[in-house]
mmCIF file of C-alpha atoms in Angstrom:
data_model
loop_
_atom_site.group_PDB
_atom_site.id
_atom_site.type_symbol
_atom_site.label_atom_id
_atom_site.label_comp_id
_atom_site.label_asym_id
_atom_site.label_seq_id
_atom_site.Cartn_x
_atom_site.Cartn_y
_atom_site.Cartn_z
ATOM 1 C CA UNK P 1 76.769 193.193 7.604
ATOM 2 C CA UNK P 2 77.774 196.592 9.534
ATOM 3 C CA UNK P 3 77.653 198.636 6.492
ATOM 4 C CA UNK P 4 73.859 197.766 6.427
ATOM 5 C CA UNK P 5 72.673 198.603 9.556
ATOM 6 C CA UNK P 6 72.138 202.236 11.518
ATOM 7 C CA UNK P 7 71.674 203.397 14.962
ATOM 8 C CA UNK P 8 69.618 205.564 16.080
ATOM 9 C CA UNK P 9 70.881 207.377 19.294
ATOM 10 C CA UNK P 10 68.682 209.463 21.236
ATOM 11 C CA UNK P 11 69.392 211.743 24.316
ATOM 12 C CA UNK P 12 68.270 212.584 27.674
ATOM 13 C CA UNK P 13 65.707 215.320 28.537
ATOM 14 C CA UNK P 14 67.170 219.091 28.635
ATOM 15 C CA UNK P 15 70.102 217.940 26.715
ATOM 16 C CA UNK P 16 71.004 217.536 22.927
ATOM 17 C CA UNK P 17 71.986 215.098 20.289
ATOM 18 C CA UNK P 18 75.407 215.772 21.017
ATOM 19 C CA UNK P 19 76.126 213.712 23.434
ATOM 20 C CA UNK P 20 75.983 210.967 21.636
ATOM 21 C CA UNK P 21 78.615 212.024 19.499
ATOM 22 C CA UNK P 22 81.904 210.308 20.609
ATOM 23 C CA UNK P 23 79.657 206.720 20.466
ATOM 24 C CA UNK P 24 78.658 208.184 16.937
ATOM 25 C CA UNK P 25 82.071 208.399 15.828
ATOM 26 C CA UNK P 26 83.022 205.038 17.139
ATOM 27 C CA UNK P 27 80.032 203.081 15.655
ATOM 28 C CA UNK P 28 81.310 204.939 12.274
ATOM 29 C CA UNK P 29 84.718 203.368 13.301
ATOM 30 C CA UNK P 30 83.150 199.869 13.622
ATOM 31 C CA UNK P 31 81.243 200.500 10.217
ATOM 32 C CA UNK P 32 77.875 201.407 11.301
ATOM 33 C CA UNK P 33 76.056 204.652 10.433
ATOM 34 C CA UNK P 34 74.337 206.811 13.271
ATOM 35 C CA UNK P 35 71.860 209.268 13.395
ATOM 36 C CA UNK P 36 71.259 211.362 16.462
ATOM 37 C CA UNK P 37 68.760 213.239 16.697
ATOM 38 C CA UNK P 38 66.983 215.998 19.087
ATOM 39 C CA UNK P 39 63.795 214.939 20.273
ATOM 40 C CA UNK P 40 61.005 217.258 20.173
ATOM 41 C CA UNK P 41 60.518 220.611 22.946
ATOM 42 C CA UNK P 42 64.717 219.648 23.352
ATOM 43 C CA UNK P 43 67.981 220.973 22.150
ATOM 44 C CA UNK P 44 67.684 222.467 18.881
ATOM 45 C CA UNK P 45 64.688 220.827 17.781
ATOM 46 C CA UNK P 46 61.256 222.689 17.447
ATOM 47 C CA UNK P 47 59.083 223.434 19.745
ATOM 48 C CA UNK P 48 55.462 221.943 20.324
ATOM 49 C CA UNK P 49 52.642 222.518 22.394
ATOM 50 C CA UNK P 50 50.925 220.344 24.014
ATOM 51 C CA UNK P 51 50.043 217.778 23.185
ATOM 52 C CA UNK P 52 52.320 217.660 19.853
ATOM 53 C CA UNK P 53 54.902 218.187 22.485
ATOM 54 C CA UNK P 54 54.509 214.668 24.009
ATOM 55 C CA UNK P 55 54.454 212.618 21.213
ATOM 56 C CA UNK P 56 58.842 211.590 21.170
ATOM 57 C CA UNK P 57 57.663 208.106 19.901
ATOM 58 C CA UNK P 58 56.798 209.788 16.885
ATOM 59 C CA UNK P 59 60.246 211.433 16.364
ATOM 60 C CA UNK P 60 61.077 207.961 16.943
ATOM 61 C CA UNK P 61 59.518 206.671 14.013
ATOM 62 C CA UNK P 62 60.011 209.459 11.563
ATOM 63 C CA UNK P 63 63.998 208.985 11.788
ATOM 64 C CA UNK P 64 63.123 205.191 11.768
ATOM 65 C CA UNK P 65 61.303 205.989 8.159
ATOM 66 C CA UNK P 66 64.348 208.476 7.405
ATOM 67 C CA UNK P 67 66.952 205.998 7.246
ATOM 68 C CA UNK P 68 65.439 203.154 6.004
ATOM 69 C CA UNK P 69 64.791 205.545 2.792
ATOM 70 C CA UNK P 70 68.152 206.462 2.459
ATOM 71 C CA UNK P 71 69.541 202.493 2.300
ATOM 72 C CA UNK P 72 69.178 201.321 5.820
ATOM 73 C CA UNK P 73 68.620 197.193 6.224
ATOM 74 C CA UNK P 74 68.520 196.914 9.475
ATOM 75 C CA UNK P 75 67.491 199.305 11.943
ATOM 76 C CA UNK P 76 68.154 199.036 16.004
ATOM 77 C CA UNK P 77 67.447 202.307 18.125
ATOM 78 C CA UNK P 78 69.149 203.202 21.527
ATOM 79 C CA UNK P 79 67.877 206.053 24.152
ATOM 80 C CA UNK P 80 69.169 207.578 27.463
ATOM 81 C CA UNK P 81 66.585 208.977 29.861
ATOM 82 C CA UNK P 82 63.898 210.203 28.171
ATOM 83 C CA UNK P 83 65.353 208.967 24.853
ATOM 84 C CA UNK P 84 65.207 205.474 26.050
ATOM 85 C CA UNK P 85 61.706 205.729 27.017
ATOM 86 C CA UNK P 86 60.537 207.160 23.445
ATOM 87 C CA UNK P 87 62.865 204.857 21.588
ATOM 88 C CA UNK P 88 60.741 201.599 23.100
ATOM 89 C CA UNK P 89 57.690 204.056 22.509
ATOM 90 C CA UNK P 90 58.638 204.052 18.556
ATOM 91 C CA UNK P 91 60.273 200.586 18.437
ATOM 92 C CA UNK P 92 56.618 199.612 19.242
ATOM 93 C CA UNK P 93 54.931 201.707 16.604
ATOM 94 C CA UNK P 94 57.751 201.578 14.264
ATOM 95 C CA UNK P 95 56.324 199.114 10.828
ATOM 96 C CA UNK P 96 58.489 197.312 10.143
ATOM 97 C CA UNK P 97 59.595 196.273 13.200
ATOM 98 C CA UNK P 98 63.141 197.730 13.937
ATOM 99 C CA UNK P 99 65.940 195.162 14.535
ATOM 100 C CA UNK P 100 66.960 195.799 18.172
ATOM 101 C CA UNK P 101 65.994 198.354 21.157
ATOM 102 C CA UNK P 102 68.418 199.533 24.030
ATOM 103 C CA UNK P 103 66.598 201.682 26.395
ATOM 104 C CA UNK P 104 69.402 203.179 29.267
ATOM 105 C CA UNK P 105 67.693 204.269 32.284
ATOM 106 C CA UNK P 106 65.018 204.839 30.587
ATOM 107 C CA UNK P 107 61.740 205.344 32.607
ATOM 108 C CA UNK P 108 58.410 202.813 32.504
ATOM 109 C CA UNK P 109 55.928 205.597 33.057
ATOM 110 C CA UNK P 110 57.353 208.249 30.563
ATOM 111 C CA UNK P 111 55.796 208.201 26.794
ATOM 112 C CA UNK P 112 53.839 204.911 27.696
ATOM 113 C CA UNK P 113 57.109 202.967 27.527
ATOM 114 C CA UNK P 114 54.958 200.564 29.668
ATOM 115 C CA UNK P 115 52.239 199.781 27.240
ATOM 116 C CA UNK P 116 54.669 200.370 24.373
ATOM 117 C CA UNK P 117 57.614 197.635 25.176
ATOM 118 C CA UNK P 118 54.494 194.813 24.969
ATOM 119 C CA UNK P 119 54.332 195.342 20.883
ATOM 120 C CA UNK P 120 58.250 195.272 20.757
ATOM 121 C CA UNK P 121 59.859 191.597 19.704
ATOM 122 C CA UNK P 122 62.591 193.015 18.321
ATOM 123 C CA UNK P 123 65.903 192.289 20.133
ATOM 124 C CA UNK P 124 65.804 194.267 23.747
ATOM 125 C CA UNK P 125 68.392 195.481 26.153
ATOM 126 C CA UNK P 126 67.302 197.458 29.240
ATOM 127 C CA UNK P 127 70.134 199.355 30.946
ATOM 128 C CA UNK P 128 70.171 201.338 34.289
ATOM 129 C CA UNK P 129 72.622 201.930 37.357
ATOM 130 C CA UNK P 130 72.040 199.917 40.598
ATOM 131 C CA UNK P 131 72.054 203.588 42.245
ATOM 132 C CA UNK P 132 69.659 205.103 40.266
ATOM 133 C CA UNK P 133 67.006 203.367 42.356
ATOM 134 C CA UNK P 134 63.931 204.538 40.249
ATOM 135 C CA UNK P 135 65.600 203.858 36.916
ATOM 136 C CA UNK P 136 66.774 200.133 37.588
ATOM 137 C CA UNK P 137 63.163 199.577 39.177
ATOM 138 C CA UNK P 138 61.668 200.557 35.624
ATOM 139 C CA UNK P 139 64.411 198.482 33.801
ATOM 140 C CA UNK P 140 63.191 195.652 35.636
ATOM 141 C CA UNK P 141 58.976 196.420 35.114
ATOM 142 C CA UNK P 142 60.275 197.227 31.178
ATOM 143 C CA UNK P 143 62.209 193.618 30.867
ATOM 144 C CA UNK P 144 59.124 191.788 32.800
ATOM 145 C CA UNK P 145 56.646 193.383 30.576
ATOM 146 C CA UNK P 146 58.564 192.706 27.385
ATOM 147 C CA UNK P 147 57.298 190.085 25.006
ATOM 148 C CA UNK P 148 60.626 189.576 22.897
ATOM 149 C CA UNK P 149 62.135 185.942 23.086
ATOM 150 C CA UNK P 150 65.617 187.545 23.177
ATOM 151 C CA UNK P 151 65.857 190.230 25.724
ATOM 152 C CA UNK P 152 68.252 191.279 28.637
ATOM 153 C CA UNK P 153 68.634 193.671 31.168
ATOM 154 C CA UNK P 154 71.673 194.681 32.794
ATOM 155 C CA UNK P 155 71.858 196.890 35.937
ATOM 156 C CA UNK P 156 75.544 197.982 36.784
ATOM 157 C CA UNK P 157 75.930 197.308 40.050
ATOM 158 C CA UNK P 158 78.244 199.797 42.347
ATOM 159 C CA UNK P 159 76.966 202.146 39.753
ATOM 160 C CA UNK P 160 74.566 205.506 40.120
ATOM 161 C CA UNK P 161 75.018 207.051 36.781
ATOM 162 C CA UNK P 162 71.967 208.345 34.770
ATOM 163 C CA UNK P 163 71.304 208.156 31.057
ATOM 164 C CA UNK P 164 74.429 209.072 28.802
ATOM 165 C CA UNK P 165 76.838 209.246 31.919
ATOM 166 C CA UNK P 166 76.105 205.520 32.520
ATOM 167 C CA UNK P 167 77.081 204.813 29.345
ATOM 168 C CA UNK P 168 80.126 207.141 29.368
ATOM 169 C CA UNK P 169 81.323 205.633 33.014
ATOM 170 C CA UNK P 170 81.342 202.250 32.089
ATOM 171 C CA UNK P 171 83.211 200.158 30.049
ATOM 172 C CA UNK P 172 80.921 196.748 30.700
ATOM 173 C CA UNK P 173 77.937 199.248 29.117
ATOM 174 C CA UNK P 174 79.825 200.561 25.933
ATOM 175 C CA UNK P 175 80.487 197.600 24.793
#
């Protein structure tokens, strides 16, 4: 059931929730509902120091908590960059267990994805661009290190997009 389920998008580092806009919209079109949001220290969210200013898997989990009070059924979360890093970091902290995880060029070592993706058996998806050497590297040492039964990974090749602009570049990824 579309209706029932939500997305949570989250965006790269130095960037805000508004990229994620135009896939918003079209989720909305399909019948989903979306929530972006900024992740802390970025866009118009508040700012932390250290170490408050680390924790993203946290912001993770508090919009996980945030739309599951306001109706949501099912929950799956999807991150560029940074965002795809922190949304494995939540999906494995998130209780319940969220319904599905895309990470896009997200990165192994940032937030403790590493450690984190190993408590995820939710649904997975690892993204990256062939040319964006470090980020289809981590794809690869996220999908090995992932537990879930059903899990993918899919690095575009001919492609060297990074985060959002991978997503926004290629059809075969939007889908």
């Amino acid at each position: 059931d579309p209706v029932a389920a939500t997305w949570r998008l989250m965006r790269s580092r130095t960037s805000s929730m508004c990229q994620w806009s135009s896939y918003a919209k079209r989720l909305a079109r399909l019948g989903y509902r979306s929530v972006t949001i900024d992740l802390r220290n970025n866009g118009d969210s508040q700012l932390r120091d250290y170490p408050a200013n680390q924790r993203y898997g946290g912001d993770v989990v508090a919009a996980i908590r945030y739309v599951r009070t306001h109706g949501a059924k099912k929950v799956f979360v999807l991150g560029a960059s940074l965002g795809g890093s922190a949304a494995i970091d939540g999906a494995g902290n998130a209780h319940p267990a969220v319904n599905g995880v895309i990470s896009v060029s997200g990165a192994a070592d940032l937030v403790d994805a590493i450690e984190a993706v190993k408590r995820v058996r939710a649904p997975s998806l690892f993204v990256a661009a062939a040319g964006d050497r470090d980020f289809a590297t981590d794809a690869h040492r996220l999908y090995d290190a992932s537990p879930a039964k059903d899990r993918k990974i899919d690095v575009v090749p001919g492609a060297f997009e990074h985060g959002t602009q991978l997503v926004a570049a290629s059809n075969r990824i939007r889908r």
